[in-house]
């Protein structure tokens, strides 16, 4: 299968003084999702969301630019290239803070977003492969921070097969403690036949490779 041409992010995987140029692709594939459209209930025509200029009417996407309002109804047009120049080096980098054992992260901290990281150009292929190989050899993953969608995010980078994969994490203070909930659960003793039946049901539905 061909690699999608559209990247979701480009920058550097930064480890100390080493910067590896990488590009990111979202792991999730939404092409197979069933999407529902909003329709006019009287005729089933699809509802359209139009972008309207009060002076010139409906606009196409190529006629829309971004602008900063410096005074009431007074704007300065900002080109994408200008925004790119304003980004700091940290905005473009997956900054690795350190390494931890692969099984050290509790599953509750995973935020559900993941990206495949690939070397961006020939110059990044060798250091990318070296880092991946070193992580696999030592059984570690990398804790890092990156700016995505204008917001700094905590991530973990894992070496999976021949790829580096970046997973979004929740910051610890954003995750509720399990003790806040399990204290409400009573200790229950089970009869041997109840436990045996449960084991049987699990065994019947157990996936095997």
CSV table of C-alpha atoms in Angstrom, one decimal:
chain,number,residue,atom,x,y,z
A,1,UNK,CA,0.0,0.0,0.0
A,2,UNK,CA,1.3,3.4,-0.9
A,3,UNK,CA,2.2,5.9,1.9
A,4,UNK,CA,-0.2,8.8,2.1
A,5,UNK,CA,1.3,11.9,0.6
A,6,UNK,CA,-0.1,14.3,3.1
A,7,UNK,CA,1.8,14.6,6.4
A,8,UNK,CA,0.2,15.8,9.5
A,9,UNK,CA,3.5,17.4,10.9
A,10,UNK,CA,7.1,17.9,10.0
A,11,UNK,CA,10.0,18.7,12.2
A,12,UNK,CA,12.9,17.1,14.1
A,13,UNK,CA,13.3,14.3,16.5
A,14,UNK,CA,15.8,15.9,18.9
A,15,UNK,CA,18.0,13.9,21.2
A,16,UNK,CA,20.7,16.1,23.0
A,17,UNK,CA,22.7,17.7,20.1
A,18,UNK,CA,21.4,15.3,17.5
A,19,UNK,CA,18.3,16.3,15.4
A,20,UNK,CA,16.7,13.8,13.1
A,21,UNK,CA,14.4,15.3,10.4
A,22,UNK,CA,11.1,13.5,10.5
A,23,UNK,CA,7.6,13.7,9.1
A,24,UNK,CA,4.5,12.4,10.9
A,25,UNK,CA,1.5,10.5,9.6
A,26,UNK,CA,-1.6,9.9,11.7
A,27,UNK,CA,-2.1,6.2,12.6
A,28,UNK,CA,-5.9,6.2,12.5
A,29,UNK,CA,-7.6,5.7,9.1
A,30,UNK,CA,-11.0,7.4,8.9
A,31,UNK,CA,-11.7,6.5,5.2
A,32,UNK,CA,-13.7,3.4,6.3
A,33,UNK,CA,-15.8,5.3,8.9
A,34,UNK,CA,-19.6,5.6,8.3
A,35,UNK,CA,-20.3,9.3,8.2
A,36,UNK,CA,-23.8,10.8,8.5
A,37,UNK,CA,-24.7,14.0,6.6
A,38,UNK,CA,-27.2,16.7,7.7
A,39,UNK,CA,-30.2,16.9,5.3
A,40,UNK,CA,-33.1,19.2,4.8
A,41,UNK,CA,-36.0,17.0,6.2
A,42,UNK,CA,-38.5,18.2,3.5
A,43,UNK,CA,-36.5,17.2,0.4
A,44,UNK,CA,-33.4,15.3,1.7
A,45,UNK,CA,-31.0,17.8,0.1
A,46,UNK,CA,-27.7,18.0,1.8
A,47,UNK,CA,-27.2,21.1,4.0
A,48,UNK,CA,-24.3,23.2,2.8
A,49,UNK,CA,-22.1,25.4,5.0
A,50,UNK,CA,-21.0,28.4,3.0
A,51,UNK,CA,-18.2,30.9,3.7
A,52,UNK,CA,-19.6,34.3,2.9
A,53,UNK,CA,-18.0,37.7,2.5
A,54,UNK,CA,-20.4,40.5,3.3
A,55,UNK,CA,-19.3,42.4,0.3
A,56,UNK,CA,-18.6,39.7,-2.3
A,57,UNK,CA,-20.8,36.8,-1.3
A,58,UNK,CA,-19.8,33.1,-1.3
A,59,UNK,CA,-16.0,32.4,-1.4
A,60,UNK,CA,-14.0,29.4,-2.5
A,61,UNK,CA,-11.2,28.1,-0.3
A,62,UNK,CA,-8.4,29.6,-2.4
A,63,UNK,CA,-9.9,33.0,-1.8
A,64,UNK,CA,-9.5,32.9,2.0
A,65,UNK,CA,-6.5,34.0,3.9
A,66,UNK,CA,-5.6,34.3,7.6
A,67,UNK,CA,-5.4,37.7,9.3
A,68,UNK,CA,-4.6,39.3,12.6
A,69,UNK,CA,-7.0,42.0,13.9
A,70,UNK,CA,-4.8,44.9,15.1
A,71,UNK,CA,-7.7,47.3,15.4
A,72,UNK,CA,-11.5,47.0,15.2
A,73,UNK,CA,-12.2,45.6,11.7
A,74,UNK,CA,-8.6,46.3,10.7
A,75,UNK,CA,-6.6,43.2,9.7
A,76,UNK,CA,-3.0,42.4,8.7
A,77,UNK,CA,-2.9,39.4,6.3
A,78,UNK,CA,-0.6,36.6,7.6
A,79,UNK,CA,0.8,34.2,5.1
A,80,UNK,CA,1.5,30.6,6.0
A,81,UNK,CA,5.2,31.2,5.4
A,82,UNK,CA,5.1,34.1,7.9
A,83,UNK,CA,3.6,31.8,10.6
A,84,UNK,CA,6.2,29.2,9.8
A,85,UNK,CA,9.0,31.8,10.4
A,86,UNK,CA,7.6,32.7,13.8
A,87,UNK,CA,7.8,29.2,15.1
A,88,UNK,CA,10.6,28.5,17.4
A,89,UNK,CA,12.9,25.5,17.2
A,90,UNK,CA,11.0,23.9,20.0
A,91,UNK,CA,7.8,24.2,18.0
A,92,UNK,CA,9.4,22.1,15.3
A,93,UNK,CA,10.9,19.4,17.5
A,94,UNK,CA,9.9,16.3,19.3
A,95,UNK,CA,12.2,17.0,22.2
A,96,UNK,CA,13.3,13.8,24.0
A,97,UNK,CA,13.6,14.3,27.7
A,98,UNK,CA,14.7,10.8,28.6
A,99,UNK,CA,14.2,7.0,28.2
A,100,UNK,CA,12.2,4.6,30.3
A,101,UNK,CA,11.5,0.8,30.2
A,102,UNK,CA,9.0,-0.1,27.5
A,103,UNK,CA,6.4,-1.3,30.0
A,104,UNK,CA,6.8,1.6,32.5
A,105,UNK,CA,3.7,3.6,31.3
A,106,UNK,CA,0.3,2.8,32.8
A,107,UNK,CA,-2.3,2.5,30.0
A,108,UNK,CA,-4.4,5.1,31.6
A,109,UNK,CA,-2.0,7.8,30.5
A,110,UNK,CA,-2.4,7.1,26.8
A,111,UNK,CA,-4.4,9.9,25.1
A,112,UNK,CA,-5.5,7.9,22.1
A,113,UNK,CA,-3.7,9.9,19.4
A,114,UNK,CA,-0.8,8.2,17.5
A,115,UNK,CA,1.5,9.1,14.6
A,116,UNK,CA,3.9,7.1,12.5
A,117,UNK,CA,7.3,9.0,12.4
A,118,UNK,CA,9.4,8.6,9.2
A,119,UNK,CA,12.7,10.1,8.3
A,120,UNK,CA,12.3,13.2,6.2
A,121,UNK,CA,14.8,12.8,3.4
A,122,UNK,CA,18.0,10.8,3.0
A,123,UNK,CA,19.9,12.7,5.6
A,124,UNK,CA,17.5,11.5,8.3
A,125,UNK,CA,17.5,7.8,7.4
A,126,UNK,CA,20.7,6.7,9.2
A,127,UNK,CA,20.2,8.5,12.5
A,128,UNK,CA,16.6,7.4,12.5
A,129,UNK,CA,17.6,3.8,12.1
A,130,UNK,CA,20.3,4.1,14.7
A,131,UNK,CA,17.9,5.5,17.3
A,132,UNK,CA,15.3,2.9,16.5
A,133,UNK,CA,17.8,0.1,16.8
A,134,UNK,CA,19.2,1.5,20.1
A,135,UNK,CA,15.8,1.7,21.6
A,136,UNK,CA,14.9,-1.8,20.6
A,137,UNK,CA,18.2,-3.2,21.9
A,138,UNK,CA,17.9,-1.6,25.2
A,139,UNK,CA,14.1,-2.2,25.6
A,140,UNK,CA,13.2,1.4,26.2
A,141,UNK,CA,10.9,4.1,24.9
A,142,UNK,CA,11.4,7.8,24.8
A,143,UNK,CA,9.4,10.4,26.8
A,144,UNK,CA,9.2,13.7,24.8
A,145,UNK,CA,7.3,16.9,24.3
A,146,UNK,CA,6.1,18.4,21.1
A,147,UNK,CA,3.9,21.2,19.9
A,148,UNK,CA,1.0,20.0,17.8
A,149,UNK,CA,-2.0,22.2,16.7
A,150,UNK,CA,-0.4,25.1,18.7
A,151,UNK,CA,-0.4,23.2,22.0
A,152,UNK,CA,2.5,21.5,23.8
A,153,UNK,CA,1.8,17.8,24.3
A,154,UNK,CA,3.4,15.0,26.2
A,155,UNK,CA,4.2,12.0,24.1
A,156,UNK,CA,6.0,8.7,24.1
A,157,UNK,CA,8.0,7.4,21.1
A,158,UNK,CA,8.2,3.7,20.7
A,159,UNK,CA,10.2,1.5,18.4
A,160,UNK,CA,7.8,-0.9,16.7
A,161,UNK,CA,9.3,-3.2,14.0
A,162,UNK,CA,11.2,-0.9,11.7
A,163,UNK,CA,9.2,2.2,12.7
A,164,UNK,CA,9.2,4.9,15.4
A,165,UNK,CA,5.7,5.5,16.5
A,166,UNK,CA,4.6,8.6,18.6
A,167,UNK,CA,1.7,8.2,21.1
A,168,UNK,CA,0.0,11.1,22.8
A,169,UNK,CA,0.0,11.0,26.7
A,170,UNK,CA,-2.1,12.7,29.4
A,171,UNK,CA,0.0,14.7,31.9
A,172,UNK,CA,-0.2,12.9,35.3
A,173,UNK,CA,-2.2,15.8,36.9
A,174,UNK,CA,-4.9,15.2,34.2
A,175,UNK,CA,-5.5,11.6,35.2
A,176,UNK,CA,-7.9,10.8,38.1
A,177,UNK,CA,-6.5,8.5,40.7
A,178,UNK,CA,-7.9,5.0,40.7
A,179,UNK,CA,-8.1,5.0,44.5
A,180,UNK,CA,-10.8,7.7,44.2
A,181,UNK,CA,-13.1,5.0,42.7
A,182,UNK,CA,-12.1,1.6,43.8
A,183,UNK,CA,-12.7,2.5,47.5
A,184,UNK,CA,-16.4,2.3,46.6
A,185,UNK,CA,-16.1,-1.4,45.7
A,186,UNK,CA,-16.7,-4.1,48.2
A,187,UNK,CA,-14.6,-7.2,48.6
A,188,UNK,CA,-16.6,-10.2,47.3
A,189,UNK,CA,-15.8,-13.9,47.9
A,190,UNK,CA,-16.5,-16.3,45.0
A,191,UNK,CA,-17.7,-19.9,45.0
A,192,UNK,CA,-15.2,-22.3,43.2
A,193,UNK,CA,-17.9,-23.2,40.6
A,194,UNK,CA,-18.4,-19.5,39.8
A,195,UNK,CA,-14.7,-18.9,39.2
A,196,UNK,CA,-14.5,-22.1,37.1
A,197,UNK,CA,-17.4,-21.0,34.9
A,198,UNK,CA,-15.8,-17.6,34.4
A,199,UNK,CA,-12.5,-19.3,33.4
A,200,UNK,CA,-14.4,-21.5,30.9
A,201,UNK,CA,-16.1,-18.6,29.3
A,202,UNK,CA,-12.8,-16.7,28.9
A,203,UNK,CA,-11.1,-19.7,27.5
A,204,UNK,CA,-13.9,-20.2,24.8
A,205,UNK,CA,-13.4,-16.6,23.7
A,206,UNK,CA,-9.7,-16.4,23.9
A,207,UNK,CA,-7.9,-15.1,20.8
A,208,UNK,CA,-4.9,-17.2,19.7
A,209,UNK,CA,-2.3,-16.3,17.1
